[in-house]
PDB file of C-alpha atoms in Angstrom:
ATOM      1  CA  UNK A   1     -19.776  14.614 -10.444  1.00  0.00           C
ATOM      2  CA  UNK A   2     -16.124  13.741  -9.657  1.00  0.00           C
ATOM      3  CA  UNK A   3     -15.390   9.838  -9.390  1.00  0.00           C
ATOM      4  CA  UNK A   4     -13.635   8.620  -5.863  1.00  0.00           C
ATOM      5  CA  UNK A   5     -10.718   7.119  -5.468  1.00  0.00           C
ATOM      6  CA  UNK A   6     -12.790   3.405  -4.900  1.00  0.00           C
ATOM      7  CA  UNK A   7     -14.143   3.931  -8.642  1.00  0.00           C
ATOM      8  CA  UNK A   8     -11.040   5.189 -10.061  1.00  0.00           C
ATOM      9  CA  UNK A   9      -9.768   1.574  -8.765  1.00  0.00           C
ATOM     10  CA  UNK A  10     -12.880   0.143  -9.824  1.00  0.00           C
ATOM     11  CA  UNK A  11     -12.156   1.146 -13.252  1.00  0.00           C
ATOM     12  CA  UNK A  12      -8.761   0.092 -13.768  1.00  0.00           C
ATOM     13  CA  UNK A  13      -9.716  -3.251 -12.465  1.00  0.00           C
ATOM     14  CA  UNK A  14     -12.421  -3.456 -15.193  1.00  0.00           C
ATOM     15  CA  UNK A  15     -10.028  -1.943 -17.976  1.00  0.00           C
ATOM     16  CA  UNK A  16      -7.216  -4.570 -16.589  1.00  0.00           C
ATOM     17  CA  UNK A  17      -9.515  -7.715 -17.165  1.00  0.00           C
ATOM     18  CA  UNK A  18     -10.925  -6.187 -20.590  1.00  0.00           C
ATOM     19  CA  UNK A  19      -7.207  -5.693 -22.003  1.00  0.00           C
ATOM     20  CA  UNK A  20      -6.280  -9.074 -20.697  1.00  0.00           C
ATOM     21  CA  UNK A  21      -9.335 -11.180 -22.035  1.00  0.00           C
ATOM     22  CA  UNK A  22      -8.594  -9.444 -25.458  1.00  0.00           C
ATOM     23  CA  UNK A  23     -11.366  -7.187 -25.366  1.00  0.00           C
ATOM     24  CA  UNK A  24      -8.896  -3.963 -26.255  1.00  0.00           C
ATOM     25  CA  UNK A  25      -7.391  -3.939 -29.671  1.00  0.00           C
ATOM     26  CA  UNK A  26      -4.288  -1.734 -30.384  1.00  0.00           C
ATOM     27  CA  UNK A  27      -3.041  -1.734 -33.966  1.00  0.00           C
ATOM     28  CA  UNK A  28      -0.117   0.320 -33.806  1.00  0.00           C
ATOM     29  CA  UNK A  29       2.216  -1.517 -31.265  1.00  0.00           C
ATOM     30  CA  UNK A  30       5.151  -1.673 -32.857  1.00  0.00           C
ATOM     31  CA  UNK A  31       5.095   1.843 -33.843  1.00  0.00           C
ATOM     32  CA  UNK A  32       4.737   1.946 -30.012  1.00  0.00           C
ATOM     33  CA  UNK A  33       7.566   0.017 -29.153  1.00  0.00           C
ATOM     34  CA  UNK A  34       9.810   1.672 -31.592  1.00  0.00           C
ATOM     35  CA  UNK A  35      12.028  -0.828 -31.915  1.00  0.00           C
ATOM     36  CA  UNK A  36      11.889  -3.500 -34.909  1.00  0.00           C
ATOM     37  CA  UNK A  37      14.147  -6.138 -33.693  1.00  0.00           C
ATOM     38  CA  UNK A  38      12.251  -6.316 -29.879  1.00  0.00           C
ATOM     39  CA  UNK A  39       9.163  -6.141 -31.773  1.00  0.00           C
ATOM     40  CA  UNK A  40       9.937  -9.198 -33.609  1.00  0.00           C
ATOM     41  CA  UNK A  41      10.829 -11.371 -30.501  1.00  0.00           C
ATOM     42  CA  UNK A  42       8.138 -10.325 -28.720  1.00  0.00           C
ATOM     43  CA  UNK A  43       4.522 -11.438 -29.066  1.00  0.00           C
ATOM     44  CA  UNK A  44       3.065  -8.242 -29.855  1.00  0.00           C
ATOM     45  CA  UNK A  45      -0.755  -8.865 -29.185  1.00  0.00           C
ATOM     46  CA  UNK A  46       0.171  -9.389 -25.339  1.00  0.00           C
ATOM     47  CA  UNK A  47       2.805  -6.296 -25.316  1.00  0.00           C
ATOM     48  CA  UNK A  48      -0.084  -4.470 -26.959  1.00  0.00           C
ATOM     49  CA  UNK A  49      -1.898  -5.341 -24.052  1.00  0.00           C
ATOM     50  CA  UNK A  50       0.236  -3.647 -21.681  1.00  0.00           C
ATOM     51  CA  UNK A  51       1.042  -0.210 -23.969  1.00  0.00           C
ATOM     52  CA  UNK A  52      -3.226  -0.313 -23.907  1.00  0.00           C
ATOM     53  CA  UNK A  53      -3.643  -0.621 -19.922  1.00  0.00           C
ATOM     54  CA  UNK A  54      -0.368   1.985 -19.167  1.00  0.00           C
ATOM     55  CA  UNK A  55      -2.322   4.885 -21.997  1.00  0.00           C
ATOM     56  CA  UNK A  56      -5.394   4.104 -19.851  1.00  0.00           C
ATOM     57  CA  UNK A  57      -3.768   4.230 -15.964  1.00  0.00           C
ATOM     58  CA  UNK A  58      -1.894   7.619 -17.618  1.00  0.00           C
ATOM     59  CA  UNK A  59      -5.797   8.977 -18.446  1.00  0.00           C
ATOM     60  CA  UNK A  60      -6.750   8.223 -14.787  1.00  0.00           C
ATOM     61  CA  UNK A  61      -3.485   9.696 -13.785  1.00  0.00           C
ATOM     62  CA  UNK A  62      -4.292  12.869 -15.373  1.00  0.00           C
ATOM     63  CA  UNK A  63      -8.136  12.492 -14.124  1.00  0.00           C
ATOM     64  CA  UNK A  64      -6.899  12.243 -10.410  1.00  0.00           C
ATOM     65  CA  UNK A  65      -4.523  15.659 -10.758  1.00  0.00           C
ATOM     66  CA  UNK A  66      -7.066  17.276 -12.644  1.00  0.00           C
ATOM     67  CA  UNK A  67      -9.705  16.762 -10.064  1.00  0.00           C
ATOM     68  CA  UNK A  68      -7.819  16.403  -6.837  1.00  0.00           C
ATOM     69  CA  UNK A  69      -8.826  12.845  -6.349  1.00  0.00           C
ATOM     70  CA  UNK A  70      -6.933  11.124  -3.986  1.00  0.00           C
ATOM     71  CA  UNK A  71      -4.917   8.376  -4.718  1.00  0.00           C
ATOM     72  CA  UNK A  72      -4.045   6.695  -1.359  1.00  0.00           C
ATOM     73  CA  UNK A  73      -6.208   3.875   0.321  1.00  0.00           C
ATOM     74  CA  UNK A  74      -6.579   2.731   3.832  1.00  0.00           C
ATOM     75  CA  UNK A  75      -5.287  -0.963   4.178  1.00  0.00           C
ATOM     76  CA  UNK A  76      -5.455  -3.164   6.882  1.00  0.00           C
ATOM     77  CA  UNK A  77      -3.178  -5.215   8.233  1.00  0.00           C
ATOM     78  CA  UNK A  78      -2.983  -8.341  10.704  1.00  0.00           C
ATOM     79  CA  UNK A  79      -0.346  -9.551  13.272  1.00  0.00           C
ATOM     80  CA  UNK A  80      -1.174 -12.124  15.858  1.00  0.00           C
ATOM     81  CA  UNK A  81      -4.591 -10.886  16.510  1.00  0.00           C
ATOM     82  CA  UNK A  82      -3.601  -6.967  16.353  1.00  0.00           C
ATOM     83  CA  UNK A  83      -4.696  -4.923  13.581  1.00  0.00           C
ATOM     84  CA  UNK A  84      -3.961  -1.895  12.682  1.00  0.00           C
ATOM     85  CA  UNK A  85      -5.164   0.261   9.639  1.00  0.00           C
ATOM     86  CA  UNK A  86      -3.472   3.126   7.619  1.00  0.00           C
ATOM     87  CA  UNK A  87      -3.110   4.842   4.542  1.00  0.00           C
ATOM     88  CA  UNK A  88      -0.642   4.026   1.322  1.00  0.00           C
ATOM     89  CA  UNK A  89      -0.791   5.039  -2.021  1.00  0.00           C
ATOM     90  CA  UNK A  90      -2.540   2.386  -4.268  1.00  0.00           C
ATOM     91  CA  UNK A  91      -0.003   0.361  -6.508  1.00  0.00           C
ATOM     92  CA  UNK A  92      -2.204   1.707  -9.885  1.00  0.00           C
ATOM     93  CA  UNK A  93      -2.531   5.654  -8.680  1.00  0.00           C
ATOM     94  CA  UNK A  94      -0.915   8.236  -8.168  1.00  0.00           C
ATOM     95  CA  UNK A  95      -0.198  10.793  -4.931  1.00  0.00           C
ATOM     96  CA  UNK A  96      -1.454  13.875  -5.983  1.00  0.00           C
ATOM     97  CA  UNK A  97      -0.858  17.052  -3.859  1.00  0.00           C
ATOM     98  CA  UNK A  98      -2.176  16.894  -0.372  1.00  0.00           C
ATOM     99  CA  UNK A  99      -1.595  13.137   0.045  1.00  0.00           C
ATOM    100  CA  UNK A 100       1.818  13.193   1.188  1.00  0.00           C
ATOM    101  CA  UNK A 101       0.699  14.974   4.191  1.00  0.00           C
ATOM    102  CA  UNK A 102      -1.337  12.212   5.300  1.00  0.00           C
ATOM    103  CA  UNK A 103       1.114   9.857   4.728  1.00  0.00           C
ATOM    104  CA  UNK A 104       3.354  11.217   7.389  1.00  0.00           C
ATOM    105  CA  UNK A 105       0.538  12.522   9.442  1.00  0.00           C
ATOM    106  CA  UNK A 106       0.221   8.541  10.110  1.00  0.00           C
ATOM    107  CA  UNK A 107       4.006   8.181  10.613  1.00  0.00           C
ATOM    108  CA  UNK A 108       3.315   7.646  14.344  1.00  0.00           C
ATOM    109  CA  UNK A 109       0.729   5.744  14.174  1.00  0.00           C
ATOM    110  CA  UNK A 110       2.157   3.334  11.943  1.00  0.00           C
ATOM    111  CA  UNK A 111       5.740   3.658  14.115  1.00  0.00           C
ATOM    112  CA  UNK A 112       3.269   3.018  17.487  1.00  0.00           C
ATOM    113  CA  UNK A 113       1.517  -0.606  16.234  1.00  0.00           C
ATOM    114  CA  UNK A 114       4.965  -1.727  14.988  1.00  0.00           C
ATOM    115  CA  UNK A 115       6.838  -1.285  17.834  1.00  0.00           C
ATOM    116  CA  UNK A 116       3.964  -3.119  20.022  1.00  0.00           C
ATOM    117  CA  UNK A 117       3.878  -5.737  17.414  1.00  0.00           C
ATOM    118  CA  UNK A 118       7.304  -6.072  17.621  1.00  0.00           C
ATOM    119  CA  UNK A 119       8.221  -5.894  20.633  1.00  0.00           C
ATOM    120  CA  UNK A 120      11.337  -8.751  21.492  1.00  0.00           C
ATOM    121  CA  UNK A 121      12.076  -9.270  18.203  1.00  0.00           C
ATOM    122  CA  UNK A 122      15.258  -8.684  16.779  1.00  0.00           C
ATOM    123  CA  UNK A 123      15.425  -6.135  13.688  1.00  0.00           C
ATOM    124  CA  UNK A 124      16.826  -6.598  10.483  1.00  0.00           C
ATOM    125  CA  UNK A 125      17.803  -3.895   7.285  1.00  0.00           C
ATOM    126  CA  UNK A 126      16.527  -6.373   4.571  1.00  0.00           C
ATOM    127  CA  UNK A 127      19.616  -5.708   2.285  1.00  0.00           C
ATOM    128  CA  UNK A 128      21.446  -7.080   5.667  1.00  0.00           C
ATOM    129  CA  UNK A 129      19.874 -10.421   7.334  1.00  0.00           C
ATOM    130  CA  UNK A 130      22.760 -11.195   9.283  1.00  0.00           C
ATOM    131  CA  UNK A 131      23.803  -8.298  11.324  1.00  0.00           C
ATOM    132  CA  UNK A 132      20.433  -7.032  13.826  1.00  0.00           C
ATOM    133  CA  UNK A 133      19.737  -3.496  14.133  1.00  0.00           C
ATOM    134  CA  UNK A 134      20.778  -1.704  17.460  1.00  0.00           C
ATOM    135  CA  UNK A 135      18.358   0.384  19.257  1.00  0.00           C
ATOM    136  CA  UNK A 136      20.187   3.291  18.179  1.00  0.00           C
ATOM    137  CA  UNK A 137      20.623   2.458  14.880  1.00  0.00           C
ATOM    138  CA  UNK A 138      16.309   2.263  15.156  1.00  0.00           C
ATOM    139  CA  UNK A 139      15.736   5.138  16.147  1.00  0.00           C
ATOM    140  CA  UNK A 140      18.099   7.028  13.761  1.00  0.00           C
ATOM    141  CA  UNK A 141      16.348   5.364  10.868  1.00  0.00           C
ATOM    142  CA  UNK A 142      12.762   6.096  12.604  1.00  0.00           C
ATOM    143  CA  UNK A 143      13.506  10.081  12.417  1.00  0.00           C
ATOM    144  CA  UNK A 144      15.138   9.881   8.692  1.00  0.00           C
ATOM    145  CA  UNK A 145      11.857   9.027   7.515  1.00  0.00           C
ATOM    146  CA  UNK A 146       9.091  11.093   6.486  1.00  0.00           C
ATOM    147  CA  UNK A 147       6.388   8.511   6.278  1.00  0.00           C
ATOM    148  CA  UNK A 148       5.723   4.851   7.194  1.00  0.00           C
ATOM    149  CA  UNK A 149       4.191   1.615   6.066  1.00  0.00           C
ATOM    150  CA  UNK A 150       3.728  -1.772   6.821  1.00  0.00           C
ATOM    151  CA  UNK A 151       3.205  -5.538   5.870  1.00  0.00           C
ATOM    152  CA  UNK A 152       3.092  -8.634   7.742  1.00  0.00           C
ATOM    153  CA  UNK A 153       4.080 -12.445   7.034  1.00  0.00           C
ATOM    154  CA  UNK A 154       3.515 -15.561   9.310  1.00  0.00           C
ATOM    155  CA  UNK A 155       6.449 -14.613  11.871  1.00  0.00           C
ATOM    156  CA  UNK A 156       7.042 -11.471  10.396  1.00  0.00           C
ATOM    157  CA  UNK A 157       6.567  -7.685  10.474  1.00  0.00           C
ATOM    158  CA  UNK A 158       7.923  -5.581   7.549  1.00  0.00           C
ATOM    159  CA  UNK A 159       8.571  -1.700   8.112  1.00  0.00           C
ATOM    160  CA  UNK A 160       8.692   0.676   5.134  1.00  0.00           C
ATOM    161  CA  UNK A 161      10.957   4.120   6.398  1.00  0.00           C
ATOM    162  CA  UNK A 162      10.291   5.648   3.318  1.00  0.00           C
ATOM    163  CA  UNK A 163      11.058   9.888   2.059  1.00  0.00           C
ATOM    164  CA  UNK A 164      10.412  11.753  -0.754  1.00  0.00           C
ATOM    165  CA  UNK A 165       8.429  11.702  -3.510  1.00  0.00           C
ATOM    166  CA  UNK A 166       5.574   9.112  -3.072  1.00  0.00           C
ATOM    167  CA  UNK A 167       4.972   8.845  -6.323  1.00  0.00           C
ATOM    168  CA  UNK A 168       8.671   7.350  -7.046  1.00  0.00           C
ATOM    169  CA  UNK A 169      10.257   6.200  -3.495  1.00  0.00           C
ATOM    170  CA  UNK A 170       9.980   2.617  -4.953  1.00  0.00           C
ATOM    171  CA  UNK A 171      11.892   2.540  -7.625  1.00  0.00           C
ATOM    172  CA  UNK A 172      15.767   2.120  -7.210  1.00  0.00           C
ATOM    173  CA  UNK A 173      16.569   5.055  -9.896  1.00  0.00           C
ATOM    174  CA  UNK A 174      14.773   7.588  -7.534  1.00  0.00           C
ATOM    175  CA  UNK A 175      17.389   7.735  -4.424  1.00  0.00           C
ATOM    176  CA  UNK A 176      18.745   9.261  -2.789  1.00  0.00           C
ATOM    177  CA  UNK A 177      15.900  12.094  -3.313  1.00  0.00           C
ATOM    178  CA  UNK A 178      13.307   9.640  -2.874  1.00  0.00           C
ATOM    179  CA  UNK A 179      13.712   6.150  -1.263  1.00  0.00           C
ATOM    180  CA  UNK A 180      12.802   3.551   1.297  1.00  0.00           C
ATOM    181  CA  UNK A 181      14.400   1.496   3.831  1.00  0.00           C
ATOM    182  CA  UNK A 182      13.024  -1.915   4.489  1.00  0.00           C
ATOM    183  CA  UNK A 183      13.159  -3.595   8.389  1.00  0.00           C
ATOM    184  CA  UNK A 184      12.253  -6.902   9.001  1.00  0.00           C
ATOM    185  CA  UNK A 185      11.572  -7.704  12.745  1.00  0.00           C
ATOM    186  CA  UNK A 186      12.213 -11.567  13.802  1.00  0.00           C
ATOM    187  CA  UNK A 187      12.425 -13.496  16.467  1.00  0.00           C
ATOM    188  CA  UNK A 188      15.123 -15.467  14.460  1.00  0.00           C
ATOM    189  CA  UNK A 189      16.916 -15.123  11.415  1.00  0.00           C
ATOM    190  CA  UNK A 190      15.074 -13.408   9.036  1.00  0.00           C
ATOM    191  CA  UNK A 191      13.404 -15.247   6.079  1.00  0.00           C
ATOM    192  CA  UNK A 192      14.693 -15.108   2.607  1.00  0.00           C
ATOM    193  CA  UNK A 193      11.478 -13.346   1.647  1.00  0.00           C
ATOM    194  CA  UNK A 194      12.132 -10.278  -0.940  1.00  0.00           C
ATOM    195  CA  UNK A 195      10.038  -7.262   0.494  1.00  0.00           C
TER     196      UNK A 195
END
């Protein structure tokens, strides 16, 4: 029997609480850590906590690509009584092969309940809160992108145009191959929120 992806989540939230209650034991952290001057500023027993959580996430890792289980989930989103469901990689998974697909199989989807959320609200890049977004400038960033997601504050809706590798489009080191470009829509300024 292969585990799903809601037990593969289901364990890591188990392992997470175990680790951080003190239930895991590592002896060798500093070995880990491979550094003797960190090791002695830090308080090892909690970073031995985190080296024992990342070797287990890395054995579910290698659990999900050796069985093909996927690691995206659907997640649900409300905006002023709309909501709107769709699928994103979970923050403790990995995409394995195949999932990518349905990311940007959803593209329109995701592109459709924005813009209807959205609609006369001013747009925003969120490295750029003081300049709006044309129309044009929209719809050029709508086709760059291979995939979609969203997130919603109080008086805000948060667009993810996001490409390549879905496995490392978050982090800042992985552009330009992989990357994605955050919109805030507003009816005023944007908020000083960090998405």
């Amino acid at each position: 029997m292969t585990y799903s992806t809601k037990e593969l989540i289901d364990f890591l939230e188990m392992e997470l609480k175990a680790t951080w209650s003190g239930k895991r034991l590592i002896f060798n952290t500093s070995e880990k850590l491979d550094n003797p001057v960190v090791s002695k500023a830090l308080d090892m027993d909690k970073t031995g906590r985190v080296f024992i959580f990342r070797d287990f996430r890395r054995q579910i890792h290698e659990y999900q690509e050796k069985n093909n289980v996927s690691g995206l989930i659907k997640r649900k989103i409300t905006f002023q009584g709309k909501s709107f469901s769709f699928p994103e990689v979970y923050n403790q998974l990995i995409a394995i092969e195949g999932d990518k697909k349905f990311l940007m199989e959803a593209k329109t989807s995701v592109l459709d309940f924005w813009k209807e959320v959205t609609e006369g609200m001013k747009y925003y890049l969120s490295e750029d809160r003081e300049n709006p977004l044309t129309p044009e400038q929209l719809e050029e960033l709508y086709e760059e992108a291979e995939w979609a997601e969203l997130d919603t504050g109080k008086d805000e809706v948060y667009l993810g145009l996001c490409w390549g590798n879905p496995n490392e489009y978050v982090n800042q080191w992985a552009q330009p191959e992989s990357g994605c470009k955050r919109i805030i829509a507003s009816y005023n300024k944007p908020s000083s929120i960090s998405i």
